[in-house]
Amino acid sequence: MQIQDLPYPDPGVPDARSGPRFLWWLGRNQLGGQFKALAWGLLHFVAVSALPFCVGLAVQAVVDRSGTRLALTGGLLALAAFCIALGDTFLHRTAVTNWITAAARVQQLLARKAAQLGSALTRRVAAGEVVAVSTGDVEKIGWFVEAVSRFLAAALTALLVCVALLVYQPALGVVVAVGLPLVALAVLPLLPKATRRADLQREKAGRATELASDTVAGLRVLRGIGGEELFLDRYRSASQEVRRAAVRSARMWSLISAMQVLLPGLLMIVVVWYGVHLAREGRITVGELVTVYSSVMVLNYPLQHFHEIAMAYSFSRPSAKRAARVLSLERATDIEGVREADVPSGDLYDPATGLLAPAGRLTAVVCGDPDAAGLLAERLGGHPAEQGTSVRLGGVPLDELPLDTARTAVLVQDKDPVLLSGSLRELLDVPASGAVTAEDALVAAQCGDVLEALAQGSLDAEDPMDTRITERGRSLSGGQRQRLALARSLITDPEVLVLDEPTSAVDSHTEARIAEGVRGLRRGRTTVVFTSSPLLLDRADRVVLVHEGEVTAVGVHRELVRTDPRYRAVVTRETEEESAMSAVLEEDVLENALEEDEALTELQELEEIEESA
């Protein structure tokens, strides 16, 4: 896989049982790139390690006054330099390719998982954690996958150098062969503590990111209640905790880095001291001493990759753990083996609540709890947050349908829909039946003033459909964004359309026109609207009151307002005192009416007696 071939046609099915298993799965899926990097890394490191042998041969050739050997050594040095340049160039190219392709694979997996779960993702995992995984964590995972091949090349090179020194000069080679593993493994006792500190830093950084994300998302509300300073203070405190954790983690890694410098230096001192002793005794030549000394010095370069792989694993392990946690999430209604199915039609029925939305009619659902309404809307769309009895469409359980078929059958628009950046034409270019045009949907959603505002704000676009919409529609008001999102949902023309508070941000006059527009455009199609607006409720064919997870009343709006106190309290926002007062007044009116009826009856009886007399 090359960078130009991205994205992957299929990123695969990850092993998300744990962070290390996920890293191992990533490595196994990039064996080709890993072997290429390993080969180029071996060429580079072996060529670097060959320099001391060439220098030793050159020194010995000068001592022996051999011009032929000196010239041959010069040629070997030139060949080693060429191999160093070639290996380093292609090692860097291959390593970066491994990094980018691994990161791209993880990002594709995360994007696919987000598409599968929809809004259920942020209910099960904090939004800040999702942001942290898809940005910084992806880079750290790619770093580890890329560093593995270079570490293996460095380890094999160190092993080859030790073997070569044992063959070339056994007396000093033994010292290097014993000392080098000790130098490489001496930092192992420090790694668990360094890893724990790194994990703590990542955990605190994730919490700070979550707090920042939640603060930004609710900034308008916080300003309205004057709570932005409180949340800013909380973020400052969380930021300071991250700083302190980062400093503690950096101290440990600084100690490990210092040991990586100190221990090879001590090994070099031992080699030089012992080598000089052997040279004085005549057991080794000057060239051999220079060769061994230079080899130990050059080995510091591959040894640095032992430190790097330790850091890469320590930093990527918590990142992989978070990524695996997100990727292990599944739809509560996922069933394996289901591939194709026809889109069902008929009544929409939820056995858990008893909610029935007859086919081809506009059903309004009233819930006193907005959160409960959102969860019920997701259930009707076949995306419940928890396991339970499946919603049925035309008698077919939605959890027995593939995800694409379920989404084709039932479309759910939540109360805070997202508008992507681009032109209005691109925004409304969504999968649709073709029965509803963009113009009809915009008219039904009362988007005339929105088109005018977009046209005025874009001087270079003659057609309002070509005007640009900023990210998340930030240049539009809340009501304008809501109406454009409604128009987008109407264009799709699904078998069942579920709308959660589609007019909460518009004025009453516009809301009344939207109610008529949606009713006319969706005539003959099943529509479920979660709302407490009397204007929408009055135009619904059927109104259902859901209280504490159960249907408690069914009828039409005006009848329920008159006969059901609980429904009237939700719709008219009556308090308990006002409801009690209304009940008292109704009783008084009823008693007065009865007294008047009794008086009228007595009067009629007297008149009959007088007439008979």
Coordinates of N, CA, C and O in Angstrom, one line a residue, residues 336-479:
E336 N -25.0 -10.6 12.9 CA -24.1 -11.1 11.9 C -24.8 -11.9 10.9 O -25.8 -12.6 11.2
G337 N -24.3 -11.9 9.7 CA -24.9 -12.8 8.7 C -26.0 -12.1 7.8 O -26.4 -12.7 6.8
V338 N -26.5 -11.0 8.2 CA -27.6 -10.3 7.5 C -26.9 -9.4 6.4 O -26.1 -8.6 6.8
R339 N -27.2 -9.6 5.2 CA -26.6 -8.8 4.1 C -27.6 -8.0 3.3 O -27.4 -6.9 3.1
E340 N -28.6 -8.6 2.8 CA -29.6 -7.9 2.0 C -31.0 -8.1 2.5 O -31.3 -9.2 3.0
A341 N -31.8 -7.1 2.3 CA -33.2 -7.2 2.7 C -34.0 -6.2 2.0 O -33.5 -5.1 1.6
D342 N -35.3 -6.4 1.7 CA -36.1 -5.4 1.1 C -36.6 -4.4 2.2 O -36.7 -4.8 3.3
V343 N -36.8 -3.2 1.7 CA -37.2 -2.2 2.7 C -38.7 -2.4 3.0 O -39.6 -2.4 2.1
P344 N -39.0 -2.7 4.3 CA -40.4 -3.0 4.7 C -41.2 -1.7 4.7 O -40.7 -0.6 4.7
S345 N -42.5 -1.9 4.8 CA -43.5 -0.8 4.9 C -44.6 -1.2 5.8 O -44.8 -2.4 6.0
G346 N -45.3 -0.2 6.3 CA -46.4 -0.5 7.2 C -46.4 0.3 8.4 O -45.7 1.3 8.5
D347 N -47.1 -0.1 9.5 CA -47.2 0.6 10.7 C -45.8 0.5 11.4 O -45.2 -0.6 11.4
L348 N -45.5 1.6 12.1 CA -44.3 1.6 13.0 C -44.7 1.4 14.4 O -45.5 2.1 14.9
Y349 N -44.2 0.3 15.1 CA -44.7 -0.1 16.4 C -43.5 -0.3 17.3 O -42.5 -1.1 16.9
D350 N -43.5 0.2 18.5 CA -42.5 0.0 19.5 C -43.1 -0.8 20.7 O -43.9 -0.2 21.5
P351 N -42.8 -2.1 20.8 CA -43.4 -2.9 21.9 C -43.0 -2.4 23.2 O -43.7 -2.6 24.2
A352 N -41.8 -1.7 23.4 CA -41.4 -1.3 24.7 C -42.3 -0.3 25.3 O -42.5 -0.3 26.5
T353 N -42.7 0.7 24.5 CA -43.5 1.8 25.0 C -45.0 1.6 24.6 O -45.9 2.3 25.2
G354 N -45.3 0.8 23.6 CA -46.6 0.7 23.1 C -47.0 1.8 22.1 O -48.1 1.9 21.7
L355 N -46.0 2.5 21.6 CA -46.2 3.6 20.6 C -46.5 2.9 19.2 O -45.7 2.1 18.7
L356 N -47.6 3.4 18.6 CA -48.0 3.0 17.3 C -48.1 4.2 16.4 O -48.8 5.1 16.7
A357 N -47.4 4.2 15.3 CA -47.5 5.2 14.3 C -48.1 4.6 13.0 O -47.4 3.9 12.3
P358 N -49.4 4.8 12.7 CA -50.0 4.1 11.6 C -49.4 4.6 10.3 O -48.9 5.7 10.1
A359 N -49.3 3.7 9.3 CA -48.7 4.0 8.0 C -49.5 5.1 7.3 O -50.7 5.1 7.3
G360 N -48.7 6.0 6.7 CA -49.3 7.0 5.9 C -49.9 8.2 6.6 O -50.6 9.0 6.1
R361 N -49.7 8.2 8.0 CA -50.3 9.3 8.8 C -49.2 10.1 9.5 O -48.1 9.6 9.8
L362 N -49.6 11.3 9.9 CA -48.7 12.1 10.7 C -49.0 11.9 12.2 O -50.1 12.3 12.7
T363 N -48.0 11.4 12.9 CA -48.2 11.1 14.3 C -47.3 12.0 15.1 O -46.1 12.1 14.9
A364 N -47.9 12.7 16.1 CA -47.1 13.5 17.0 C -47.0 12.8 18.4 O -47.9 12.3 18.9
V365 N -45.7 12.9 18.9 CA -45.5 12.2 20.2 C -45.0 13.3 21.2 O -44.2 14.1 20.9
V366 N -45.7 13.3 22.3 CA -45.4 14.2 23.4 C -44.7 13.5 24.5 O -45.2 12.5 25.1
C367 N -43.5 14.0 24.9 CA -42.8 13.4 26.0 C -42.4 14.6 27.0 O -42.0 15.6 26.5
G368 N -42.6 14.4 28.2 CA -42.3 15.4 29.2 C -40.8 15.6 29.3 O -40.3 16.7 29.7
D369 N -40.0 14.6 29.1 CA -38.6 14.6 29.2 C -37.9 14.6 27.9 O -38.0 13.7 27.1
P370 N -37.2 15.7 27.5 CA -36.5 15.8 26.2 C -35.5 14.7 26.0 O -35.4 14.2 24.8
D371 N -34.8 14.3 27.0 CA -33.8 13.2 26.8 C -34.5 11.9 26.5 O -34.0 11.1 25.6
A372 N -35.6 11.7 27.1 CA -36.4 10.4 26.8 C -36.9 10.5 25.4 O -36.9 9.5 24.7
A373 N -37.3 11.7 25.0 CA -37.8 11.8 23.6 C -36.6 11.5 22.6 O -36.9 10.8 21.6
G374 N -35.4 11.9 22.9 CA -34.3 11.7 22.0 C -34.0 10.2 21.9 O -33.7 9.6 20.9
L375 N -34.0 9.5 23.1 CA -33.7 8.1 23.1 C -34.8 7.3 22.4 O -34.5 6.3 21.7
L376 N -36.1 7.7 22.6 CA -37.1 7.0 21.9 C -37.1 7.2 20.4 O -37.3 6.3 19.6
A377 N -36.6 8.4 19.9 CA -36.5 8.7 18.5 C -35.4 7.8 17.9 O -35.6 7.2 16.8
E378 N -34.3 7.6 18.7 CA -33.3 6.7 18.2 C -33.8 5.2 18.1 O -33.4 4.5 17.2
R379 N -34.6 4.9 19.1 CA -35.1 3.5 19.1 C -36.0 3.3 17.8 O -35.9 2.3 17.2
L380 N -36.8 4.3 17.5 CA -37.7 4.2 16.3 C -36.9 4.1 15.0 O -37.3 3.5 14.1
G381 N -35.7 4.6 15.1 CA -34.8 4.5 13.9 C -34.0 3.2 13.8 O -33.2 3.0 12.9
G382 N -34.1 2.4 14.8 CA -33.4 1.1 14.8 C -32.0 1.3 15.4 O -31.1 0.4 15.1
H383 N -31.7 2.4 16.1 CA -30.4 2.6 16.7 C -30.5 2.8 18.2 O -30.1 3.8 18.8
P384 N -31.0 1.8 18.9 CA -31.1 2.0 20.4 C -29.8 2.0 21.1 O -28.8 1.3 20.6
A385 N -29.7 2.7 22.2 CA -28.5 2.8 22.9 C -28.2 1.5 23.8 O -27.1 1.2 24.1
E386 N -29.3 0.8 24.1 CA -29.2 -0.4 24.9 C -30.0 -1.5 24.2 O -30.9 -1.3 23.4
Q387 N -29.7 -2.8 24.6 CA -30.4 -3.9 24.1 C -31.8 -3.9 24.6 O -32.1 -3.4 25.6
G388 N -32.7 -4.4 23.8 CA -34.1 -4.5 24.2 C -35.0 -5.0 23.0 O -34.5 -5.4 22.0
T389 N -36.3 -5.0 23.2 CA -37.2 -5.4 22.2 C -37.1 -4.5 21.0 O -37.1 -3.3 21.1
S390 N -37.0 -5.1 19.8 CA -36.8 -4.3 18.6 C -38.1 -3.6 18.2 O -39.2 -4.1 18.3
V391 N -38.0 -2.4 17.6 CA -39.1 -1.7 17.0 C -39.4 -2.4 15.7 O -38.5 -2.9 15.0
R392 N -40.7 -2.5 15.3 CA -41.1 -3.2 14.2 C -41.7 -2.2 13.1 O -42.5 -1.3 13.5
L393 N -41.4 -2.5 11.9 CA -41.9 -1.7 10.8 C -42.6 -2.7 9.9 O -42.0 -3.6 9.3
G394 N -44.0 -2.6 9.8 CA -44.7 -3.5 9.0 C -44.6 -4.9 9.5 O -44.7 -5.9 8.8
G395 N -44.4 -5.1 10.9 CA -44.2 -6.4 11.5 C -42.8 -7.0 11.4 O -42.5 -8.0 11.9
V396 N -41.9 -6.3 10.7 CA -40.5 -6.7 10.6 C -39.6 -6.0 11.6 O -39.6 -4.8 11.6
P397 N -38.9 -6.8 12.5 CA -38.0 -6.1 13.5 C -36.9 -5.4 12.8 O -36.2 -6.0 11.9
L398 N -36.6 -4.2 13.2 CA -35.6 -3.4 12.5 C -34.2 -4.0 12.8 O -33.3 -3.8 12.0
D399 N -34.0 -4.7 13.9 CA -32.7 -5.2 14.2 C -32.4 -6.5 13.4 O -31.3 -7.0 13.5
E400 N -33.4 -6.9 12.6 CA -33.1 -8.0 11.7 C -32.7 -7.5 10.3 O -32.5 -8.3 9.4
L401 N -32.7 -6.2 10.1 CA -32.3 -5.6 8.9 C -30.9 -5.1 8.9 O -30.4 -4.7 9.9
P402 N -30.2 -5.2 7.7 CA -28.9 -4.5 7.7 C -29.0 -3.1 8.0 O -30.0 -2.4 7.8
L403 N -27.8 -2.5 8.4 CA -27.8 -1.1 8.8 C -28.3 -0.2 7.7 O -29.1 0.7 7.9
D404 N -27.8 -0.4 6.4 CA -28.2 0.4 5.3 C -29.7 0.4 5.0 O -30.4 1.4 4.7
T405 N -30.3 -0.9 5.1 CA -31.7 -1.0 4.9 C -32.5 -0.3 6.0 O -33.5 0.3 5.7
A406 N -32.1 -0.5 7.2 CA -32.8 0.2 8.3 C -32.8 1.7 8.2 O -33.8 2.4 8.4
R407 N -31.7 2.2 7.7 CA -31.6 3.7 7.5 C -32.4 4.1 6.3 O -32.9 5.3 6.3
T408 N -32.5 3.3 5.3 CA -33.4 3.6 4.2 C -34.8 3.6 4.6 O -35.6 4.5 4.1
A409 N -35.2 2.7 5.4 CA -36.6 2.6 5.8 C -37.0 3.7 6.8 O -38.1 4.3 6.7
V410 N -36.2 4.0 7.8 CA -36.5 5.0 8.8 C -35.4 6.0 8.9 O -34.2 5.6 9.1
L411 N -35.7 7.3 8.7 CA -34.7 8.3 8.8 C -35.0 9.1 10.1 O -36.2 9.6 10.3
V412 N -34.0 9.3 10.9 CA -34.2 10.1 12.2 C -33.4 11.4 12.1 O -32.2 11.3 11.8
Q413 N -34.1 12.5 12.3 CA -33.4 13.8 12.4 C -33.5 14.2 13.8 O -34.6 14.5 14.4
D414 N -32.3 14.3 14.5 CA -32.3 14.7 15.9 C -32.5 16.2 16.1 O -32.6 16.9 15.1
K415 N -32.6 16.6 17.3 CA -32.9 18.0 17.6 C -31.8 19.0 17.3 O -32.0 20.2 17.3
D416 N -30.6 18.5 17.1 CA -29.4 19.3 16.8 C -28.7 18.8 15.6 O -27.6 18.3 15.6
P417 N -29.3 18.9 14.4 CA -28.7 18.4 13.2 C -27.5 19.2 12.8 O -27.4 20.4 13.1
V418 N -26.5 18.5 12.1 CA -25.3 19.2 11.6 C -25.4 19.5 10.2 O -25.8 18.7 9.3
L419 N -24.9 20.7 9.8 CA -24.8 21.1 8.4 C -23.3 21.1 8.1 O -22.5 21.8 8.7
L420 N -22.9 20.4 7.1 CA -21.5 20.4 6.6 C -21.3 21.6 5.7 O -22.2 22.1 5.1
S421 N -20.0 22.0 5.7 CA -19.6 23.1 4.9 C -19.7 22.7 3.4 O -19.6 21.6 3.0
G422 N -19.9 23.7 2.6 CA -20.1 23.5 1.1 C -21.2 24.4 0.6 O -21.8 25.2 1.3
S423 N -21.6 24.1 -0.6 CA -22.7 24.9 -1.2 C -24.0 24.3 -0.8 O -24.1 23.2 -0.3
L424 N -25.1 25.1 -1.0 CA -26.4 24.6 -0.6 C -26.8 23.4 -1.5 O -27.5 22.5 -1.0
R425 N -26.4 23.5 -2.7 CA -26.7 22.4 -3.6 C -26.1 21.1 -3.1 O -26.7 20.0 -3.2
E426 N -24.8 21.2 -2.7 CA -24.1 20.0 -2.1 C -24.8 19.5 -0.8 O -24.8 18.3 -0.6
L427 N -25.3 20.5 0.0 CA -25.9 20.1 1.2 C -27.2 19.3 1.0 O -27.5 18.3 1.7
L428 N -27.9 19.6 -0.1 CA -29.2 18.9 -0.4 C -29.0 17.8 -1.3 O -30.0 17.1 -1.7
D429 N -27.7 17.5 -1.7 CA -27.5 16.3 -2.6 C -27.3 15.1 -1.7 O -26.2 14.7 -1.4
V430 N -28.4 14.5 -1.3 CA -28.4 13.3 -0.4 C -29.1 12.2 -1.1 O -29.9 12.4 -2.0
P431 N -28.9 11.0 -0.6 CA -29.6 9.8 -1.2 C -31.1 10.0 -1.0 O -31.6 10.3 0.1
A432 N -31.9 9.9 -2.1 CA -33.3 10.2 -2.1 C -34.1 9.3 -3.0 O -33.5 8.7 -3.9
S433 N -35.4 9.3 -2.9 CA -36.2 8.5 -3.8 C -36.5 9.2 -5.1 O -36.8 8.6 -6.1
G434 N -36.3 10.6 -5.1 CA -36.5 11.3 -6.3 C -37.9 11.9 -6.4 O -38.2 12.7 -7.3
A435 N -38.8 11.5 -5.5 CA -40.2 11.9 -5.5 C -40.3 13.4 -5.0 O -41.3 14.0 -5.3
V436 N -39.4 13.8 -4.2 CA -39.4 15.2 -3.6 C -38.2 16.0 -4.2 O -37.1 15.6 -4.0
T437 N -38.5 17.1 -4.8 CA -37.5 17.9 -5.4 C -36.9 18.9 -4.3 O -37.6 19.1 -3.2
A438 N -35.7 19.4 -4.5 CA -35.2 20.4 -3.6 C -36.0 21.6 -3.4 O -36.2 22.1 -2.3
E439 N -36.7 22.1 -4.5 CA -37.5 23.3 -4.4 C -38.7 23.0 -3.5 O -39.1 23.8 -2.7
D440 N -39.4 21.8 -3.7 CA -40.5 21.5 -2.9 C -40.2 21.4 -1.4 O -40.9 21.8 -0.5
A441 N -39.0 20.8 -1.1 CA -38.6 20.6 0.3 C -38.3 22.0 0.9 O -38.6 22.2 2.1
L442 N -37.6 22.8 0.2 CA -37.3 24.2 0.7 C -38.6 25.0 0.9 O -38.7 25.7 1.9
V443 N -39.5 24.8 0.1 CA -40.8 25.6 0.3 C -41.5 25.0 1.5 O -42.0 25.8 2.3
A444 N -41.6 23.7 1.6 CA -42.3 23.1 2.8 C -41.6 23.5 4.1 O -42.3 23.7 5.1
A445 N -40.3 23.6 4.1 CA -39.5 23.9 5.3 C -39.5 25.4 5.5 O -38.8 25.9 6.4
Q446 N -40.1 26.2 4.6 CA -40.2 27.7 4.8 C -38.7 28.3 4.8 O -38.4 29.0 5.7
C447 N -38.0 28.0 3.7 CA -36.6 28.4 3.6 C -36.4 29.6 2.7 O -35.3 29.9 2.3
G448 N -37.5 30.3 2.4 CA -37.4 31.4 1.4 C -36.4 32.5 1.9 O -35.6 33.0 1.2
D449 N -36.6 32.9 3.2 CA -35.7 34.0 3.8 C -34.3 33.5 3.9 O -33.4 34.2 3.9
V450 N -34.1 32.1 4.1 CA -32.8 31.6 4.2 C -32.1 31.8 2.9 O -30.9 32.1 2.8
L451 N -32.8 31.5 1.8 CA -32.2 31.6 0.4 C -31.8 33.1 0.2 O -30.8 33.4 -0.4
E452 N -32.7 34.0 0.6 CA -32.4 35.4 0.4 C -31.2 35.8 1.2 O -30.3 36.6 0.7
A453 N -31.1 35.4 2.4 CA -29.9 35.7 3.3 C -28.6 35.2 2.7 O -27.6 35.8 2.7
L454 N -28.7 33.9 2.1 CA -27.5 33.4 1.5 C -27.1 34.1 0.3 O -25.9 34.3 0.0
A455 N -28.1 34.5 -0.5 CA -27.8 35.3 -1.8 C -27.2 36.6 -1.5 O -26.3 37.1 -2.1
Q456 N -27.7 37.3 -0.4 CA -27.1 38.6 -0.1 C -25.7 38.5 0.5 O -24.9 39.4 0.3
G457 N -25.4 37.4 1.2 CA -24.1 37.2 1.7 C -23.1 36.7 0.8 O -21.9 36.6 1.1
S458 N -23.5 36.3 -0.4 CA -22.6 35.8 -1.5 C -22.7 36.5 -2.7 O -23.7 36.4 -3.5
L459 N -21.8 37.4 -3.0 CA -21.9 38.3 -4.2 C -21.5 37.6 -5.5 O -21.9 38.0 -6.6
D460 N -20.7 36.5 -5.4 CA -20.2 35.8 -6.6 C -21.1 34.7 -7.1 O -20.8 34.1 -8.1
A461 N -22.2 34.4 -6.4 CA -23.1 33.3 -6.8 C -24.4 33.9 -7.2 O -25.1 34.5 -6.5
E462 N -24.7 33.6 -8.5 CA -26.0 34.1 -9.0 C -27.2 33.2 -8.6 O -28.3 33.7 -8.3
D463 N -27.0 32.0 -8.5 CA -28.0 31.0 -8.0 C -27.8 30.8 -6.5 O -26.8 30.4 -6.1
P464 N -28.9 31.0 -5.7 CA -28.8 30.8 -4.3 C -28.3 29.3 -3.9 O -27.7 29.1 -2.9
M465 N -28.6 28.4 -4.8 CA -28.2 27.0 -4.6 C -26.7 26.8 -4.6 O -26.1 25.9 -4.1
D466 N -26.0 27.8 -5.2 CA -24.5 27.7 -5.3 C -23.8 28.5 -4.2 O -22.6 28.6 -4.2
T467 N -24.6 29.1 -3.3 CA -24.0 29.9 -2.2 C -23.3 28.9 -1.2 O -23.7 27.8 -1.1
R468 N -22.3 29.4 -0.6 CA -21.5 28.6 0.4 C -22.1 28.7 1.8 O -22.6 29.7 2.2
I469 N -22.1 27.5 2.4 CA -22.5 27.4 3.8 C -21.2 27.1 4.7 O -20.5 26.2 4.3
T470 N -21.0 27.9 5.7 CA -19.8 27.7 6.5 C -19.9 26.4 7.3 O -21.0 25.8 7.4
E471 N -18.8 26.0 8.0 CA -18.8 24.8 8.8 C -19.9 24.9 9.8 O -20.0 25.8 10.6
R472 N -20.7 23.8 9.9 CA -21.8 23.6 10.8 C -22.8 24.7 10.7 O -23.6 24.9 11.6
G473 N -22.8 25.5 9.6 CA -23.8 26.5 9.3 C -23.7 27.7 10.3 O -24.7 28.3 10.7
R474 N -22.5 28.0 10.8 CA -22.3 29.0 11.8 C -22.7 30.4 11.4 O -23.0 31.3 12.2
S475 N -22.7 30.6 10.1 CA -23.1 32.0 9.6 C -24.6 32.1 9.6 O -25.1 33.2 9.3
L476 N -25.4 31.1 9.9 CA -26.9 31.1 9.9 C -27.4 31.1 11.3 O -26.7 30.7 12.2
S477 N -28.6 31.6 11.5 CA -29.2 31.5 12.8 C -29.7 30.1 13.1 O -29.7 29.2 12.2
G478 N -30.0 29.9 14.4 CA -30.5 28.6 14.8 C -31.7 28.1 14.0 O -31.8 27.0 13.6
G479 N -32.6 29.0 13.8 CA -33.9 28.7 13.1 C -33.6 28.4 11.6 O -34.2 27.5 11.0

